[in-house]
């Protein structure tokens, strides 16, 4: 879609963009959402892709994902063999359910900052206990838990002019066993619920991430795998106003699916599979 209110595009911003931030600005990465709808409040786009941020930087401490990393590049990434959670990268990309044209342009950071309940990059990074590095216009940097970034449907903690620079996933999370469940009304539809359970090697713990069915991610932690009743209760206590309603599912439907799939995740982790 043509954005007929835009009067300027900054193609080569400084290495620390944001110092010249003003009302009516927007960060431009893949632009797959930005150009999909009218943006009447915008006057200027600041192109982040020209900054050349490294898309993926694996190390002994974990993985750094540049905010402008495309979904295509993340899908093609081959993690080290001891990162047993590595298959979640492909799982998250496939939950995007979009054409290769979108994968070639859409970015990990863009999906996170759009902050929709069904954003699969949010699911992925919250489940892997990531931290988000945020850059403010005044030059300050803060790192926040991925869990705390999204505050509601299409809402997050970014202040005006603040941007997501990178996502940091610790190696300890990448070495966990994982089980996931996702439900959509159609084979290629938007997620109604998307759940991931992780378990630390050599332990009986459980970290459950609930997304898509809720307006913001929910993380539930147990030191040891709970019994069915305790696990079901942990879903029951999610506040009623956290459950999302749209054409893909009512809050009651999403709560029912979440309780059903969490029990499957519990059983699968207790049985020892998959990695």
mmCIF file of C-alpha atoms in Angstrom:
data_model
loop_
_atom_site.group_PDB
_atom_site.id
_atom_site.type_symbol
_atom_site.label_atom_id
_atom_site.label_comp_id
_atom_site.label_asym_id
_atom_site.label_seq_id
_atom_site.Cartn_x
_atom_site.Cartn_y
_atom_site.Cartn_z
ATOM 1 C CA UNK A 1 0.000 0.000 0.000
ATOM 2 C CA UNK A 2 1.189 3.508 -0.800
ATOM 3 C CA UNK A 3 1.712 5.625 2.322
ATOM 4 C CA UNK A 4 0.733 9.021 0.981
ATOM 5 C CA UNK A 5 1.490 10.926 4.186
ATOM 6 C CA UNK A 6 5.212 10.091 4.104
ATOM 7 C CA UNK A 7 7.340 13.068 3.100
ATOM 8 C CA UNK A 8 10.812 11.667 3.873
ATOM 9 C CA UNK A 9 12.642 8.358 4.102
ATOM 10 C CA UNK A 10 15.968 8.305 5.949
ATOM 11 C CA UNK A 11 17.925 5.661 4.056
ATOM 12 C CA UNK A 12 21.210 5.963 5.965
ATOM 13 C CA UNK A 13 20.554 6.830 9.608
ATOM 14 C CA UNK A 14 23.445 7.165 12.079
ATOM 15 C CA UNK A 15 24.751 4.070 13.833
ATOM 16 C CA UNK A 16 22.708 5.089 16.855
ATOM 17 C CA UNK A 17 19.389 6.058 15.258
ATOM 18 C CA UNK A 18 16.928 7.923 17.407
ATOM 19 C CA UNK A 19 18.830 11.064 18.345
ATOM 20 C CA UNK A 20 16.785 12.970 15.763
ATOM 21 C CA UNK A 21 13.512 11.196 16.557
ATOM 22 C CA UNK A 22 10.375 13.320 16.239
ATOM 23 C CA UNK A 23 6.636 12.843 16.278
ATOM 24 C CA UNK A 24 5.426 11.213 13.067
ATOM 25 C CA UNK A 25 8.514 8.995 12.706
ATOM 26 C CA UNK A 26 8.489 5.203 12.370
ATOM 27 C CA UNK A 27 11.239 2.606 12.224
ATOM 28 C CA UNK A 28 11.332 0.726 8.934
ATOM 29 C CA UNK A 29 12.695 -2.831 8.761
ATOM 30 C CA UNK A 30 10.869 -5.386 6.607
ATOM 31 C CA UNK A 31 7.809 -3.164 6.338
ATOM 32 C CA UNK A 32 5.458 -6.122 5.804
ATOM 33 C CA UNK A 33 2.985 -4.695 8.310
ATOM 34 C CA UNK A 34 3.824 -1.036 7.861
ATOM 35 C CA UNK A 35 2.873 -1.102 4.185
ATOM 36 C CA UNK A 36 -0.175 -3.310 4.699
ATOM 37 C CA UNK A 37 -2.438 -0.612 6.133
ATOM 38 C CA UNK A 38 -2.901 3.136 6.149
ATOM 39 C CA UNK A 39 -0.577 4.993 8.522
ATOM 40 C CA UNK A 40 -2.108 8.501 8.628
ATOM 41 C CA UNK A 41 -0.052 9.652 11.620
ATOM 42 C CA UNK A 42 3.322 8.989 9.984
ATOM 43 C CA UNK A 43 5.460 11.554 8.152
ATOM 44 C CA UNK A 44 8.934 9.998 8.069
ATOM 45 C CA UNK A 45 10.400 6.487 7.861
ATOM 46 C CA UNK A 46 13.844 5.637 9.254
ATOM 47 C CA UNK A 47 15.331 2.596 7.502
ATOM 48 C CA UNK A 48 17.125 0.299 9.944
ATOM 49 C CA UNK A 49 18.171 -2.313 7.388
ATOM 50 C CA UNK A 50 20.995 -0.129 6.077
ATOM 51 C CA UNK A 51 22.762 -0.329 9.450
ATOM 52 C CA UNK A 52 24.002 -3.841 8.707
ATOM 53 C CA UNK A 53 23.224 -5.426 12.057
ATOM 54 C CA UNK A 54 24.400 -9.043 12.237
ATOM 55 C CA UNK A 55 21.310 -11.251 11.912
ATOM 56 C CA UNK A 56 22.515 -14.188 14.018
ATOM 57 C CA UNK A 57 25.522 -14.388 16.337
ATOM 58 C CA UNK A 58 25.918 -17.756 18.110
ATOM 59 C CA UNK A 59 28.473 -18.077 20.918
ATOM 60 C CA UNK A 60 29.220 -20.119 24.014
ATOM 61 C CA UNK A 61 26.867 -17.886 25.981
ATOM 62 C CA UNK A 62 23.906 -18.307 23.634
ATOM 63 C CA UNK A 63 22.455 -16.646 20.559
ATOM 64 C CA UNK A 64 22.054 -12.989 19.667
ATOM 65 C CA UNK A 65 19.422 -12.232 17.038
ATOM 66 C CA UNK A 66 19.597 -8.815 15.403
ATOM 67 C CA UNK A 67 16.204 -7.128 15.302
ATOM 68 C CA UNK A 68 16.439 -6.843 11.499
ATOM 69 C CA UNK A 69 17.107 -10.585 11.056
ATOM 70 C CA UNK A 70 14.618 -11.880 8.508
ATOM 71 C CA UNK A 71 12.353 -14.846 9.125
ATOM 72 C CA UNK A 72 14.075 -16.522 6.164
ATOM 73 C CA UNK A 73 17.495 -16.223 7.805
ATOM 74 C CA UNK A 74 16.221 -17.510 11.136
ATOM 75 C CA UNK A 75 14.575 -20.494 9.447
ATOM 76 C CA UNK A 76 17.811 -21.340 7.628
ATOM 77 C CA UNK A 77 19.898 -21.147 10.809
ATOM 78 C CA UNK A 78 21.549 -24.423 11.851
ATOM 79 C CA UNK A 79 22.109 -24.346 15.615
ATOM 80 C CA UNK A 80 24.888 -26.303 17.357
ATOM 81 C CA UNK A 81 23.989 -29.922 18.063
ATOM 82 C CA UNK A 82 23.894 -29.448 21.825
ATOM 83 C CA UNK A 83 21.181 -26.794 21.488
ATOM 84 C CA UNK A 84 18.342 -29.268 21.847
ATOM 85 C CA UNK A 85 15.801 -26.446 21.704
ATOM 86 C CA UNK A 86 17.052 -25.521 18.220
ATOM 87 C CA UNK A 87 14.058 -27.028 16.352
ATOM 88 C CA UNK A 88 11.878 -24.348 17.941
ATOM 89 C CA UNK A 89 13.360 -21.806 15.516
ATOM 90 C CA UNK A 90 11.821 -23.607 12.545
ATOM 91 C CA UNK A 91 8.609 -24.211 14.497
ATOM 92 C CA UNK A 92 8.267 -20.509 15.219
ATOM 93 C CA UNK A 93 8.924 -19.541 11.611
ATOM 94 C CA UNK A 94 6.395 -22.068 10.313
ATOM 95 C CA UNK A 95 3.784 -20.645 12.684
ATOM 96 C CA UNK A 96 4.206 -17.378 10.766
ATOM 97 C CA UNK A 97 2.130 -19.017 8.024
ATOM 98 C CA UNK A 98 3.033 -16.565 5.298
ATOM 99 C CA UNK A 99 4.498 -16.745 1.823
ATOM 100 C CA UNK A 100 8.203 -16.861 1.013
ATOM 101 C CA UNK A 101 7.888 -13.260 -0.134
ATOM 102 C CA UNK A 102 6.958 -12.218 3.409
ATOM 103 C CA UNK A 103 9.660 -14.444 4.943
ATOM 104 C CA UNK A 104 12.249 -12.689 2.762
ATOM 105 C CA UNK A 105 11.314 -9.295 4.195
ATOM 106 C CA UNK A 106 9.611 -9.721 7.571
ATOM 107 C CA UNK A 107 11.938 -9.415 10.550
ATOM 108 C CA UNK A 108 12.123 -11.008 13.960
ATOM 109 C CA UNK A 109 12.128 -7.611 15.637
ATOM 110 C CA UNK A 110 9.209 -6.375 13.586
ATOM 111 C CA UNK A 111 7.039 -9.320 14.618
ATOM 112 C CA UNK A 112 7.920 -8.767 18.270
ATOM 113 C CA UNK A 113 7.306 -5.022 18.188
ATOM 114 C CA UNK A 114 3.965 -5.433 16.433
ATOM 115 C CA UNK A 115 3.043 -7.259 19.646
ATOM 116 C CA UNK A 116 0.058 -9.237 18.410
ATOM 117 C CA UNK A 117 -1.104 -12.191 20.563
ATOM 118 C CA UNK A 118 -0.305 -14.662 17.754
ATOM 119 C CA UNK A 119 3.179 -13.267 17.073
ATOM 120 C CA UNK A 120 5.297 -16.447 16.836
ATOM 121 C CA UNK A 121 8.590 -14.672 17.470
ATOM 122 C CA UNK A 122 7.144 -13.549 20.797
ATOM 123 C CA UNK A 123 6.216 -17.140 21.641
ATOM 124 C CA UNK A 124 9.670 -18.382 20.664
ATOM 125 C CA UNK A 125 11.685 -15.810 22.579
ATOM 126 C CA UNK A 126 9.556 -15.844 25.727
ATOM 127 C CA UNK A 127 9.755 -19.656 25.877
ATOM 128 C CA UNK A 128 13.548 -19.461 25.517
ATOM 129 C CA UNK A 129 13.812 -16.873 28.295
ATOM 130 C CA UNK A 130 15.280 -14.210 26.028
ATOM 131 C CA UNK A 131 16.231 -10.686 26.946
ATOM 132 C CA UNK A 132 15.476 -7.757 24.643
ATOM 133 C CA UNK A 133 18.048 -4.977 24.281
ATOM 134 C CA UNK A 134 16.253 -1.653 23.806
ATOM 135 C CA UNK A 135 17.881 1.574 22.623
ATOM 136 C CA UNK A 136 16.392 4.914 23.679
ATOM 137 C CA UNK A 137 16.733 8.222 21.770
ATOM 138 C CA UNK A 138 18.918 9.665 24.555
ATOM 139 C CA UNK A 139 21.524 6.931 23.975
ATOM 140 C CA UNK A 140 20.648 4.841 27.011
ATOM 141 C CA UNK A 141 20.262 1.058 26.788
ATOM 142 C CA UNK A 142 18.075 -1.253 28.815
ATOM 143 C CA UNK A 143 17.576 -5.013 28.705
ATOM 144 C CA UNK A 144 14.147 -6.398 29.588
ATOM 145 C CA UNK A 145 12.816 -9.918 29.982
ATOM 146 C CA UNK A 146 10.930 -10.948 26.845
ATOM 147 C CA UNK A 147 8.017 -11.845 29.120
ATOM 148 C CA UNK A 148 7.607 -8.224 30.209
ATOM 149 C CA UNK A 149 7.786 -6.589 26.772
ATOM 150 C CA UNK A 150 4.272 -7.170 25.438
ATOM 151 C CA UNK A 151 1.576 -5.623 27.638
ATOM 152 C CA UNK A 152 -1.535 -6.356 25.563
ATOM 153 C CA UNK A 153 -2.934 -6.755 22.066
ATOM 154 C CA UNK A 154 -0.692 -4.592 19.851
ATOM 155 C CA UNK A 155 0.800 -2.924 22.956
ATOM 156 C CA UNK A 156 4.278 -3.027 24.474
ATOM 157 C CA UNK A 157 6.637 -1.120 26.748
ATOM 158 C CA UNK A 158 8.526 0.782 24.016
ATOM 159 C CA UNK A 159 8.721 4.507 24.719
ATOM 160 C CA UNK A 160 8.511 7.020 21.824
ATOM 161 C CA UNK A 161 11.655 6.716 19.719
ATOM 162 C CA UNK A 162 12.878 3.595 21.523
ATOM 163 C CA UNK A 163 13.795 0.598 19.377
ATOM 164 C CA UNK A 164 14.523 -3.092 19.754
ATOM 165 C CA UNK A 165 18.163 -3.649 18.829
ATOM 166 C CA UNK A 166 18.743 -7.356 19.544
ATOM 167 C CA UNK A 167 17.352 -10.440 21.227
ATOM 168 C CA UNK A 168 19.626 -12.424 23.530
ATOM 169 C CA UNK A 169 18.811 -16.092 24.154
ATOM 170 C CA UNK A 170 20.925 -17.782 26.863
ATOM 171 C CA UNK A 171 22.659 -21.070 26.102
ATOM 172 C CA UNK A 172 21.045 -22.645 29.172
ATOM 173 C CA UNK A 173 17.599 -22.202 27.606
ATOM 174 C CA UNK A 174 18.802 -23.476 24.234
ATOM 175 C CA UNK A 175 19.907 -26.750 25.853
ATOM 176 C CA UNK A 176 16.478 -27.509 27.305
ATOM 177 C CA UNK A 177 14.077 -30.211 26.186
ATOM 178 C CA UNK A 178 11.005 -28.746 24.521
ATOM 179 C CA UNK A 179 7.433 -29.736 23.688
ATOM 180 C CA UNK A 180 5.003 -27.482 21.860
ATOM 181 C CA UNK A 181 1.385 -27.419 20.822
ATOM 182 C CA UNK A 182 -0.313 -25.028 18.419
ATOM 183 C CA UNK A 183 -3.921 -24.868 17.251
ATOM 184 C CA UNK A 184 -5.468 -22.880 14.392
ATOM 185 C CA UNK A 185 -8.967 -23.034 12.932
ATOM 186 C CA UNK A 186 -7.556 -23.807 9.494
ATOM 187 C CA UNK A 187 -4.383 -25.514 8.309
ATOM 188 C CA UNK A 188 -2.836 -22.196 7.323
ATOM 189 C CA UNK A 189 -4.629 -20.006 9.839
ATOM 190 C CA UNK A 190 -3.495 -17.655 12.589
ATOM 191 C CA UNK A 191 -2.706 -19.358 15.894
ATOM 192 C CA UNK A 192 -5.619 -19.663 18.290
ATOM 193 C CA UNK A 193 -3.258 -20.944 20.994
ATOM 194 C CA UNK A 194 0.492 -21.575 20.915
ATOM 195 C CA UNK A 195 2.080 -23.287 23.924
ATOM 196 C CA UNK A 196 5.656 -24.345 24.654
ATOM 197 C CA UNK A 197 6.900 -26.388 27.590
ATOM 198 C CA UNK A 198 10.617 -26.593 28.378
ATOM 199 C CA UNK A 199 12.583 -28.708 30.833
ATOM 200 C CA UNK A 200 16.161 -28.356 32.068
ATOM 201 C CA UNK A 201 18.306 -31.453 31.341
ATOM 202 C CA UNK A 202 18.789 -33.643 34.376
ATOM 203 C CA UNK A 203 15.868 -32.103 36.264
ATOM 204 C CA UNK A 204 12.116 -32.555 36.561
ATOM 205 C CA UNK A 205 11.198 -28.887 36.230
ATOM 206 C CA UNK A 206 8.654 -27.365 33.841
ATOM 207 C CA UNK A 207 8.485 -23.911 32.301
ATOM 208 C CA UNK A 208 5.216 -23.417 30.441
ATOM 209 C CA UNK A 209 4.697 -20.519 28.029
ATOM 210 C CA UNK A 210 1.130 -19.632 27.018
ATOM 211 C CA UNK A 211 0.605 -17.325 24.025
ATOM 212 C CA UNK A 212 -1.801 -16.526 21.174
ATOM 213 C CA UNK A 213 -4.778 -17.376 23.385
ATOM 214 C CA UNK A 214 -3.852 -14.549 25.742
ATOM 215 C CA UNK A 215 -3.395 -10.848 25.041
ATOM 216 C CA UNK A 216 0.117 -11.024 26.479
ATOM 217 C CA UNK A 217 2.473 -13.949 27.101
ATOM 218 C CA UNK A 218 2.031 -15.953 30.294
ATOM 219 C CA UNK A 219 4.884 -17.963 31.807
ATOM 220 C CA UNK A 220 4.200 -20.591 34.502
ATOM 221 C CA UNK A 221 7.117 -22.242 36.299
ATOM 222 C CA UNK A 222 7.271 -25.411 38.386
ATOM 223 C CA UNK A 223 10.315 -26.825 40.194
ATOM 224 C CA UNK A 224 9.004 -30.296 39.349
ATOM 225 C CA UNK A 225 6.324 -31.454 36.937
ATOM 226 C CA UNK A 226 3.005 -30.974 38.743
ATOM 227 C CA UNK A 227 0.091 -33.346 38.870
ATOM 228 C CA UNK A 228 -2.766 -32.778 36.440
ATOM 229 C CA UNK A 229 -4.937 -30.937 38.953
ATOM 230 C CA UNK A 230 -2.213 -28.466 39.898
ATOM 231 C CA UNK A 231 -1.385 -27.776 36.270
ATOM 232 C CA UNK A 232 -5.033 -27.195 35.394
ATOM 233 C CA UNK A 233 -5.371 -24.819 38.330
ATOM 234 C CA UNK A 234 -2.410 -22.793 37.043
ATOM 235 C CA UNK A 235 -4.412 -22.139 33.870
ATOM 236 C CA UNK A 236 -7.597 -21.372 35.793
ATOM 237 C CA UNK A 237 -5.906 -18.543 37.707
ATOM 238 C CA UNK A 238 -4.893 -16.660 34.563
ATOM 239 C CA UNK A 239 -6.954 -13.445 34.836
ATOM 240 C CA UNK A 240 -10.124 -13.442 32.759
ATOM 241 C CA UNK A 241 -9.150 -10.213 30.997
ATOM 242 C CA UNK A 242 -5.921 -11.853 29.734
ATOM 243 C CA UNK A 243 -7.803 -14.225 27.417
ATOM 244 C CA UNK A 244 -8.079 -12.964 23.839
ATOM 245 C CA UNK A 245 -11.219 -12.785 21.739
ATOM 246 C CA UNK A 246 -11.274 -12.509 17.946
ATOM 247 C CA UNK A 247 -12.719 -14.489 15.001
ATOM 248 C CA UNK A 248 -10.162 -17.246 15.667
ATOM 249 C CA UNK A 249 -11.561 -18.094 19.085
ATOM 250 C CA UNK A 250 -13.486 -16.975 22.149
ATOM 251 C CA UNK A 251 -11.793 -16.689 25.546
ATOM 252 C CA UNK A 252 -13.588 -19.840 26.771
ATOM 253 C CA UNK A 253 -12.495 -21.765 23.680
ATOM 254 C CA UNK A 254 -8.907 -20.653 24.102
ATOM 255 C CA UNK A 255 -8.897 -21.514 27.808
ATOM 256 C CA UNK A 256 -10.280 -24.981 27.033
ATOM 257 C CA UNK A 257 -7.626 -25.626 24.371
ATOM 258 C CA UNK A 258 -4.876 -24.377 26.654
ATOM 259 C CA UNK A 259 -5.901 -26.730 29.459
ATOM 260 C CA UNK A 260 -6.141 -29.634 27.014
ATOM 261 C CA UNK A 261 -2.746 -29.041 25.430
ATOM 262 C CA UNK A 262 -0.918 -28.298 28.682
ATOM 263 C CA UNK A 263 -1.904 -31.757 29.908
ATOM 264 C CA UNK A 264 -0.493 -33.244 26.695
ATOM 265 C CA UNK A 265 2.740 -31.300 27.222
ATOM 266 C CA UNK A 266 2.934 -32.548 30.814
ATOM 267 C CA UNK A 267 2.523 -36.166 29.756
ATOM 268 C CA UNK A 268 5.057 -35.857 26.945
ATOM 269 C CA UNK A 269 7.739 -34.362 29.164
ATOM 270 C CA UNK A 270 7.079 -36.987 31.839
ATOM 271 C CA UNK A 271 7.502 -39.697 29.200
ATOM 272 C CA UNK A 272 10.857 -38.266 28.187
ATOM 273 C CA UNK A 273 10.197 -37.007 24.672
ATOM 274 C CA UNK A 274 10.750 -35.237 22.401
ATOM 275 C CA UNK A 275 14.019 -33.415 23.002
#
